[in-house]
Short mmCIF file of C-alpha atoms in Angstrom, two decimals:
data_model
loop_
_atom_site.label_atom_id
_atom_site.label_comp_id
_atom_site.label_asym_id
_atom_site.label_seq_id
_atom_site.Cartn_x
_atom_site.Cartn_y
_atom_site.Cartn_z
CA UNK A 1 17.31 -11.76 -21.17
CA UNK A 2 19.67 -14.45 -19.91
CA UNK A 3 21.17 -14.54 -16.45
CA UNK A 4 24.88 -14.92 -15.90
CA UNK A 5 27.08 -16.11 -13.06
CA UNK A 6 30.24 -13.98 -12.85
CA UNK A 7 33.32 -14.38 -10.67
CA UNK A 8 35.21 -11.12 -10.26
CA UNK A 9 37.76 -9.25 -8.18
CA UNK A 10 36.43 -5.86 -7.12
CA UNK A 11 38.44 -2.64 -7.17
CA UNK A 12 39.28 -3.29 -3.48
CA UNK A 13 40.60 -6.78 -4.25
CA UNK A 14 37.59 -8.70 -2.89
CA UNK A 15 36.59 -11.90 -4.69
CA UNK A 16 32.84 -12.04 -5.40
CA UNK A 17 30.39 -14.33 -7.18
CA UNK A 18 27.55 -12.33 -8.74
CA UNK A 19 24.35 -13.29 -10.53
CA UNK A 20 23.36 -10.67 -13.11
CA UNK A 21 20.85 -10.30 -15.93
CA UNK A 22 22.24 -8.89 -19.18
CA UNK A 23 21.58 -8.98 -22.90
CA UNK A 24 24.95 -10.60 -23.47
CA UNK A 25 28.39 -11.29 -22.07
CA UNK A 26 29.88 -8.21 -23.72
CA UNK A 27 27.46 -5.88 -21.95
CA UNK A 28 28.28 -7.55 -18.63
CA UNK A 29 32.02 -7.25 -19.28
CA UNK A 30 31.64 -3.54 -20.10
CA UNK A 31 29.67 -3.02 -16.88
CA UNK A 32 32.39 -4.68 -14.77
CA UNK A 33 35.12 -2.76 -16.62
CA UNK A 34 33.37 0.51 -15.78
CA UNK A 35 33.50 -0.54 -12.10
CA UNK A 36 37.26 -1.27 -12.37
CA UNK A 37 36.60 -4.94 -11.58
CA UNK A 38 38.70 -7.85 -12.88
CA UNK A 39 36.57 -10.62 -14.40
CA UNK A 40 37.66 -14.20 -13.71
CA UNK A 41 34.82 -16.02 -15.47
CA UNK A 42 31.32 -15.43 -16.86
CA UNK A 43 28.87 -18.29 -17.40
CA UNK A 44 25.23 -18.30 -18.40
CA UNK A 45 22.88 -19.61 -15.71
CA UNK A 46 20.93 -22.84 -16.19
CA UNK A 47 17.22 -22.83 -17.01
CA UNK A 48 16.36 -23.73 -13.41
CA UNK A 49 18.33 -20.74 -12.18
CA UNK A 50 16.56 -18.48 -14.68
CA UNK A 51 13.18 -19.65 -13.43
CA UNK A 52 14.29 -18.93 -9.85
CA UNK A 53 15.16 -15.35 -10.78
CA UNK A 54 12.01 -14.84 -12.83
CA UNK A 55 9.89 -15.83 -9.83
CA UNK A 56 11.45 -12.98 -7.86
CA UNK A 57 10.05 -10.40 -10.28
CA UNK A 58 7.69 -8.03 -8.50
CA UNK A 59 5.42 -5.21 -9.55
CA UNK A 60 6.91 -1.76 -9.25
CA UNK A 61 5.75 0.27 -6.27
CA UNK A 62 3.61 3.34 -6.77
CA UNK A 63 6.49 5.79 -6.08
CA UNK A 64 8.68 3.90 -8.59
CA UNK A 65 6.01 4.14 -11.28
CA UNK A 66 5.47 7.82 -10.49
CA UNK A 67 9.20 8.46 -10.80
CA UNK A 68 9.30 6.59 -14.12
CA UNK A 69 6.47 8.72 -15.54
CA UNK A 70 7.95 12.00 -14.31
CA UNK A 71 11.47 11.19 -15.58
CA UNK A 72 10.42 9.97 -19.03
CA UNK A 73 8.10 12.98 -19.43
CA UNK A 74 10.91 15.38 -18.49
CA UNK A 75 13.36 13.79 -20.95
CA UNK A 76 10.78 13.70 -23.74
CA UNK A 77 10.08 17.41 -23.35
CA UNK A 78 13.83 17.93 -23.80
CA UNK A 79 13.58 16.37 -27.26
CA UNK A 80 15.37 13.07 -26.57
CA UNK A 81 14.21 9.93 -28.40
CA UNK A 82 12.56 7.21 -26.35
CA UNK A 83 15.33 4.61 -26.75
CA UNK A 84 17.93 7.12 -25.58
CA UNK A 85 15.74 8.03 -22.61
CA UNK A 86 15.44 4.40 -21.56
CA UNK A 87 19.19 4.00 -21.97
CA UNK A 88 19.77 6.98 -19.68
CA UNK A 89 17.39 5.55 -17.09
CA UNK A 90 19.26 2.26 -17.26
CA UNK A 91 22.60 3.98 -16.62
CA UNK A 92 21.42 6.42 -13.96
CA UNK A 93 19.40 4.13 -11.69
CA UNK A 94 21.15 2.50 -8.75
CA UNK A 95 18.18 0.33 -7.84
CA UNK A 96 18.95 -3.30 -8.67
CA UNK A 97 15.25 -4.06 -9.22
CA UNK A 98 14.70 -1.15 -11.62
CA UNK A 99 17.79 -1.61 -13.78
CA UNK A 100 16.61 -4.90 -15.40
CA UNK A 101 13.22 -3.29 -16.09
CA UNK A 102 14.81 -0.39 -17.98
CA UNK A 103 17.13 -2.76 -19.85
CA UNK A 104 14.21 -4.90 -21.04
CA UNK A 105 12.14 -1.84 -21.96
CA UNK A 106 15.00 -0.40 -24.04
CA UNK A 107 15.68 -3.68 -25.83
CA UNK A 108 12.00 -4.24 -26.53
CA UNK A 109 11.50 -0.71 -27.91
CA UNK A 110 14.68 -1.00 -29.99
CA UNK A 111 13.28 -4.29 -31.33
CA UNK A 112 10.30 -2.45 -32.79
CA UNK A 113 7.65 -2.77 -30.10
CA UNK A 114 5.73 0.16 -28.70
CA UNK A 115 6.41 1.37 -25.16
CA UNK A 116 2.93 0.29 -24.05
CA UNK A 117 3.38 -3.22 -25.47
CA UNK A 118 6.80 -3.48 -23.82
CA UNK A 119 5.39 -2.39 -20.46
CA UNK A 120 2.50 -4.84 -20.81
CA UNK A 121 4.91 -7.66 -21.60
CA UNK A 122 6.98 -6.98 -18.48
CA UNK A 123 3.93 -7.11 -16.22
CA UNK A 124 5.37 -4.80 -13.55
CA UNK A 125 3.37 -1.65 -14.38
CA UNK A 126 -0.22 -0.83 -13.56
CA UNK A 127 -2.75 -1.66 -16.25
CA UNK A 128 -4.09 1.90 -16.03
CA UNK A 129 -0.62 3.30 -16.77
CA UNK A 130 -0.16 0.94 -19.71
CA UNK A 131 -3.52 2.09 -21.07
CA UNK A 132 -2.58 5.76 -20.73
CA UNK A 133 0.77 5.15 -22.47
CA UNK A 134 -0.98 3.29 -25.29
CA UNK A 135 -3.43 6.17 -25.73
CA UNK A 136 -0.57 8.69 -25.69
CA UNK A 137 1.37 6.81 -28.35
CA UNK A 138 -1.68 6.58 -30.61
CA UNK A 139 -2.51 10.27 -30.20
CA UNK A 140 1.12 11.52 -30.31
CA UNK A 141 0.72 13.02 -26.83
CA UNK A 142 2.80 10.61 -24.77
CA UNK A 143 4.62 13.31 -22.78
CA UNK A 144 1.33 14.93 -21.74
CA UNK A 145 -0.19 11.58 -20.75
CA UNK A 146 2.86 10.63 -18.70
CA UNK A 147 2.70 13.99 -16.94
CA UNK A 148 -0.96 13.35 -16.06
CA UNK A 149 -0.11 9.84 -14.87
CA UNK A 150 2.68 11.26 -12.70
CA UNK A 151 0.26 13.76 -11.14
CA UNK A 152 -2.33 11.04 -10.59
CA UNK A 153 0.16 8.75 -8.87
CA UNK A 154 1.49 11.65 -6.78
CA UNK A 155 -2.06 12.41 -5.59
CA UNK A 156 -2.64 8.74 -4.72
CA UNK A 157 0.65 8.57 -2.82
CA UNK A 158 -0.31 11.71 -0.90
CA UNK A 159 -3.75 10.26 -0.13
CA UNK A 160 -2.27 7.02 1.23
CA UNK A 161 0.21 8.92 3.39
CA UNK A 162 -2.54 11.07 4.85
CA UNK A 163 -4.63 8.01 5.67
CA UNK A 164 -1.69 6.39 7.47
CA UNK A 165 -0.83 9.58 9.37
CA UNK A 166 -4.46 10.01 10.49
CA UNK A 167 -4.65 6.50 11.92
CA UNK A 168 -1.13 5.95 13.22
CA UNK A 169 -1.26 8.01 16.43
CA UNK A 170 -4.60 6.68 17.78
CA UNK A 171 -3.61 3.10 17.00
CA UNK A 172 -0.21 3.61 18.64
CA UNK A 173 -1.88 4.99 21.77
CA UNK A 174 -4.29 2.05 21.84
CA UNK A 175 -1.56 -0.60 21.57
CA UNK A 176 0.67 1.12 24.12
CA UNK A 177 -2.23 1.47 26.55
CA UNK A 178 -3.22 -2.17 26.18
CA UNK A 179 0.40 -3.17 26.67
CA UNK A 180 0.60 -1.18 29.91
CA UNK A 181 -2.62 -2.73 31.25
CA UNK A 182 -1.49 -6.26 30.35
CA UNK A 183 1.87 -5.62 32.04
CA UNK A 184 0.15 -4.38 35.21
CA UNK A 185 -2.22 -7.34 35.36
CA UNK A 186 0.47 -9.90 34.54
CA UNK A 187 3.41 -8.74 36.67
CA UNK A 188 2.61 -5.83 38.99
CA UNK A 189 -0.80 -6.80 40.39
CA UNK A 190 0.16 -10.36 41.49
CA UNK A 191 3.07 -9.04 43.56
CA UNK A 192 1.01 -6.24 45.15
CA UNK A 193 -1.95 -8.46 46.02
CA UNK A 194 0.18 -11.31 47.35
CA UNK A 195 0.67 -9.55 50.71
CA UNK A 196 -3.03 -8.85 51.07
CA UNK A 197 -4.00 -12.43 50.23
CA UNK A 198 -1.49 -13.86 52.72
CA UNK A 199 -2.91 -11.71 55.52
CA UNK A 200 -6.09 -13.81 55.47
CA UNK A 201 -8.31 -10.74 55.65
CA UNK A 202 -11.61 -10.59 53.81
CA UNK A 203 -10.99 -9.06 50.39
CA UNK A 204 -13.33 -6.49 48.84
CA UNK A 205 -15.21 -7.56 45.72
CA UNK A 206 -13.22 -5.18 43.53
CA UNK A 207 -9.96 -6.78 44.67
CA UNK A 208 -11.29 -10.29 44.06
CA UNK A 209 -12.32 -9.19 40.56
CA UNK A 210 -8.85 -7.75 39.92
CA UNK A 211 -7.15 -10.97 41.05
CA UNK A 212 -9.44 -13.02 38.80
CA UNK A 213 -8.68 -10.74 35.85
CA UNK A 214 -4.96 -10.95 36.57
CA UNK A 215 -5.06 -14.75 36.55
CA UNK A 216 -7.12 -14.80 33.36
CA UNK A 217 -4.69 -12.44 31.63
CA UNK A 218 -1.65 -14.49 32.68
CA UNK A 219 -3.28 -17.67 31.41
CA UNK A 220 -4.61 -16.21 28.16
CA UNK A 221 -1.94 -13.72 27.07
CA UNK A 222 0.25 -16.23 25.20
CA UNK A 223 -2.63 -18.15 23.50
CA UNK A 224 -4.33 -14.88 22.53
CA UNK A 225 -1.05 -13.48 21.17
CA UNK A 226 -0.44 -16.65 19.17
CA UNK A 227 -4.00 -16.58 17.84
CA UNK A 228 -3.61 -12.91 16.88
CA UNK A 229 -0.38 -13.66 15.01
CA UNK A 230 -1.97 -16.59 13.18
CA UNK A 231 -5.03 -14.50 12.30
CA UNK A 232 -2.79 -11.68 11.05
CA UNK A 233 -0.82 -14.13 8.92
CA UNK A 234 -4.04 -15.59 7.50
CA UNK A 235 -5.39 -12.14 6.61
CA UNK A 236 -2.06 -11.22 4.99
CA UNK A 237 -1.83 -14.55 3.09
CA UNK A 238 -5.36 -14.30 1.70
CA UNK A 239 -5.18 -10.52 1.16
CA UNK A 240 -8.09 -9.94 3.53
CA UNK A 241 -8.76 -6.74 5.44
CA UNK A 242 -10.60 -6.06 8.68
CA UNK A 243 -13.54 -3.75 8.08
CA UNK A 244 -14.93 -1.84 11.06
CA UNK A 245 -18.62 -0.82 10.76
CA UNK A 246 -18.06 2.81 11.80
CA UNK A 247 -15.35 3.20 9.13
CA UNK A 248 -17.64 1.99 6.34
CA UNK A 249 -18.63 5.51 5.27
CA UNK A 250 -14.98 6.62 5.18
CA UNK A 251 -13.97 3.53 3.24
CA UNK A 252 -16.74 4.07 0.68
CA UNK A 253 -15.80 7.70 0.12
CA UNK A 254 -12.13 6.81 -0.28
CA UNK A 255 -13.14 4.26 -2.91
CA UNK A 256 -15.33 6.84 -4.67
CA UNK A 257 -12.45 9.35 -4.58
CA UNK A 258 -10.12 6.87 -6.28
CA UNK A 259 -12.74 5.77 -8.83
CA UNK A 260 -13.90 9.19 -9.99
CA UNK A 261 -10.46 10.86 -9.89
CA UNK A 262 -8.89 8.05 -11.92
CA UNK A 263 -11.79 7.80 -14.38
CA UNK A 264 -11.88 11.58 -14.85
CA UNK A 265 -8.14 11.77 -15.47
CA UNK A 266 -8.20 8.91 -17.97
CA UNK A 267 -11.18 10.26 -19.92
CA UNK A 268 -9.64 13.73 -19.95
CA UNK A 269 -6.54 12.14 -21.50
CA UNK A 270 -8.66 10.88 -24.38
CA UNK A 271 -9.29 7.30 -23.24
CA UNK A 272 -12.88 6.09 -23.92
CA UNK A 273 -15.12 5.91 -20.86
CA UNK A 274 -15.62 2.13 -21.02
CA UNK A 275 -11.86 1.54 -21.25
CA UNK A 276 -11.24 4.05 -18.46
CA UNK A 277 -13.65 2.18 -16.18
CA UNK A 278 -11.98 -1.14 -16.98
CA UNK A 279 -8.56 0.33 -16.19
CA UNK A 280 -9.86 1.86 -12.95
CA UNK A 281 -11.52 -1.38 -11.80
CA UNK A 282 -8.38 -2.78 -10.05
CA UNK A 283 -8.39 0.25 -7.71
CA UNK A 284 -11.95 -0.44 -6.52
CA UNK A 285 -12.36 -2.45 -3.32
CA UNK A 286 -15.74 -3.79 -4.53
CA UNK A 287 -14.83 -6.20 -7.28
CA UNK A 288 -16.95 -6.27 -10.41
CA UNK A 289 -19.10 -3.17 -10.01
CA UNK A 290 -17.17 -0.97 -12.43
CA UNK A 291 -17.19 -3.79 -14.98
CA UNK A 292 -20.99 -3.91 -14.56
CA UNK A 293 -21.22 -0.16 -15.15
CA UNK A 294 -19.02 -0.52 -18.26
CA UNK A 295 -21.36 -3.23 -19.58
CA UNK A 296 -24.35 -0.95 -19.03
CA UNK A 297 -22.62 1.79 -21.06
CA UNK A 298 -21.88 -0.70 -23.86
CA UNK A 299 -25.61 -1.45 -23.99
CA UNK A 300 -26.35 2.22 -24.66
CA UNK A 301 -26.94 3.64 -21.20
CA UNK A 302 -25.29 6.83 -20.04
CA UNK A 303 -22.66 6.79 -17.30
CA UNK A 304 -25.05 8.17 -14.68
CA UNK A 305 -27.67 5.58 -15.64
CA UNK A 306 -25.11 2.80 -15.37
CA UNK A 307 -24.10 3.99 -11.88
CA UNK A 308 -27.76 4.20 -10.86
CA UNK A 309 -28.54 0.68 -12.15
CA UNK A 310 -25.49 -0.76 -10.38
CA UNK A 311 -27.05 0.36 -7.10
CA UNK A 312 -24.05 0.88 -4.79
CA UNK A 313 -23.39 4.53 -5.67
CA UNK A 314 -25.22 7.21 -3.61
CA UNK A 315 -27.84 9.25 -5.40
CA UNK A 316 -26.03 12.53 -4.73
CA UNK A 317 -22.94 11.27 -6.59
CA UNK A 318 -25.05 10.01 -9.49
CA UNK A 319 -26.70 13.44 -9.68
CA UNK A 320 -23.31 15.18 -9.98
CA UNK A 321 -22.32 12.78 -12.79
CA UNK A 322 -25.65 13.42 -14.53
CA UNK A 323 -25.08 17.18 -14.36
CA UNK A 324 -21.56 16.74 -15.77
CA UNK A 325 -22.93 14.72 -18.68
CA UNK A 326 -25.58 17.33 -19.39
CA UNK A 327 -23.00 20.09 -19.43
CA UNK A 328 -20.55 18.16 -21.66
CA UNK A 329 -17.98 18.52 -18.88
CA UNK A 330 -17.84 14.94 -17.62
CA UNK A 331 -14.03 14.50 -17.11
CA UNK A 332 -13.63 17.68 -15.04
CA UNK A 333 -16.83 16.91 -13.13
CA UNK A 334 -15.50 13.47 -12.23
CA UNK A 335 -12.19 14.91 -11.06
CA UNK A 336 -13.98 17.48 -8.89
CA UNK A 337 -16.30 14.78 -7.56
CA UNK A 338 -13.31 12.63 -6.62
CA UNK A 339 -11.72 15.57 -4.81
CA UNK A 340 -14.98 16.22 -2.96
CA UNK A 341 -15.24 12.58 -1.84
CA UNK A 342 -11.64 12.69 -0.63
CA UNK A 343 -12.27 15.87 1.38
CA UNK A 344 -15.30 14.28 3.03
CA UNK A 345 -13.33 11.13 3.88
CA UNK A 346 -10.38 13.18 5.17
CA UNK A 347 -12.61 15.29 7.41
CA UNK A 348 -14.29 12.14 8.75
CA UNK A 349 -10.91 10.55 9.51
CA UNK A 350 -9.71 13.68 11.28
CA UNK A 351 -12.91 13.77 13.33
CA UNK A 352 -12.56 10.11 14.35
CA UNK A 353 -8.89 10.65 15.17
CA UNK A 354 -9.75 13.68 17.31
CA UNK A 355 -12.42 11.67 19.18
CA UNK A 356 -10.26 8.55 19.50
CA UNK A 357 -7.40 10.23 21.40
CA UNK A 358 -9.40 11.44 24.45
CA UNK A 359 -11.53 8.26 24.40
CA UNK A 360 -8.44 6.03 24.57
CA UNK A 361 -6.93 8.20 27.32
CA UNK A 362 -10.21 8.02 29.28
CA UNK A 363 -10.45 4.23 28.98
CA UNK A 364 -6.81 3.76 29.98
CA UNK A 365 -7.34 6.11 32.96
CA UNK A 366 -10.38 4.12 34.12
CA UNK A 367 -8.49 0.82 33.86
CA UNK A 368 -5.43 2.11 35.72
CA UNK A 369 -7.68 3.72 38.36
CA UNK A 370 -9.51 0.42 38.79
CA UNK A 371 -6.18 -1.36 39.38
CA UNK A 372 -4.98 1.25 41.87
CA UNK A 373 -8.23 1.28 43.88
CA UNK A 374 -8.44 -2.54 43.93
CA UNK A 375 -4.90 -2.78 45.29
CA UNK A 376 -5.03 0.09 47.79
CA UNK A 377 -8.48 -0.58 49.27
CA UNK A 378 -7.55 -3.80 51.18
CA UNK A 379 -4.25 -2.22 52.24
CA UNK A 380 -6.16 0.66 53.82
CA UNK A 381 -8.46 -1.85 55.54
CA UNK A 382 -5.43 -3.69 56.99
CA UNK A 383 -3.94 -0.41 58.19
CA UNK A 384 -7.14 0.58 59.94
CA UNK A 385 -7.35 -2.86 61.62
CA UNK A 386 -3.72 -2.62 62.75
CA UNK A 387 -4.35 0.78 64.28
CA UNK A 388 -7.27 -0.40 66.41
#
């Protein structure tokens, strides 16, 4: 759709210049009329301006996609046609980033394309969601598939929130504690030890160590902070993540939870196993392994055999998959296996969080105690000398 530059007077009499995307000038004029705005001029943007706006397009967030699935499913169960549903979404949303998406979806569907093809063309939806919508349209069960997708996204959102809540408090305590120690060594300790140093008395080893640490911190705090910021920017720019060895087991189980829950949900919705694995692949932190399993299945191997040949899946998980295949209950078995992996990861995170809190408090207490003793010990020595 073209972009337009519009000059208007708002209902409050303010003059504004707006850049809007619309199917045509008439639609834009109707939109401004509904807002009781007076239009001065409307001009189509140049090609360069269009490219600038197109570059700003972003993928929809997980909550936005979950809301889309839930809303469309609810309207479809009410008996409304798809084009009317998309029109209602376009009118009801107040989000400036979602409105153009709904407009394009409606126009594309009205032009004869399927909803899945329209979503694929926009490029703002997850590939797994597009695949589920395509399967639902082919099997005339779109409402049911959207409901499953909504539940799947809701579970993933809940999982991410729980992960963040489990790690937030220990990390906050760690950063606050380090900040307090750096503040003591940089500002408090130099002032307290200045009197002792000027007295000319022999300093205990612990005090000398504290003074050396204080000088090192004052000299290194800015370079280290700059290096940390640069490293953080580099990790963010290259989409890299820091992996701690003791979190490896948790990370693996979280990945398994996502893989098996997603694959089970997709296969239960009627999507072939190979396609389900290909759609789930973007959620896996280890790139390429699900594609390798899918290739094994194409060659005639069973799912459990493909997982076993790939080599990175634990034997106990492969055994559960093998039992599910033998009992002709693979989708439900995968969903239960995903839930089991998530419970294990959640319990591990809670255990680490419970251990981290007292450990951080203990370390901070030792550091603060070291500072206090190193400062007070020479002061006590001076007092004893003065009293003699």
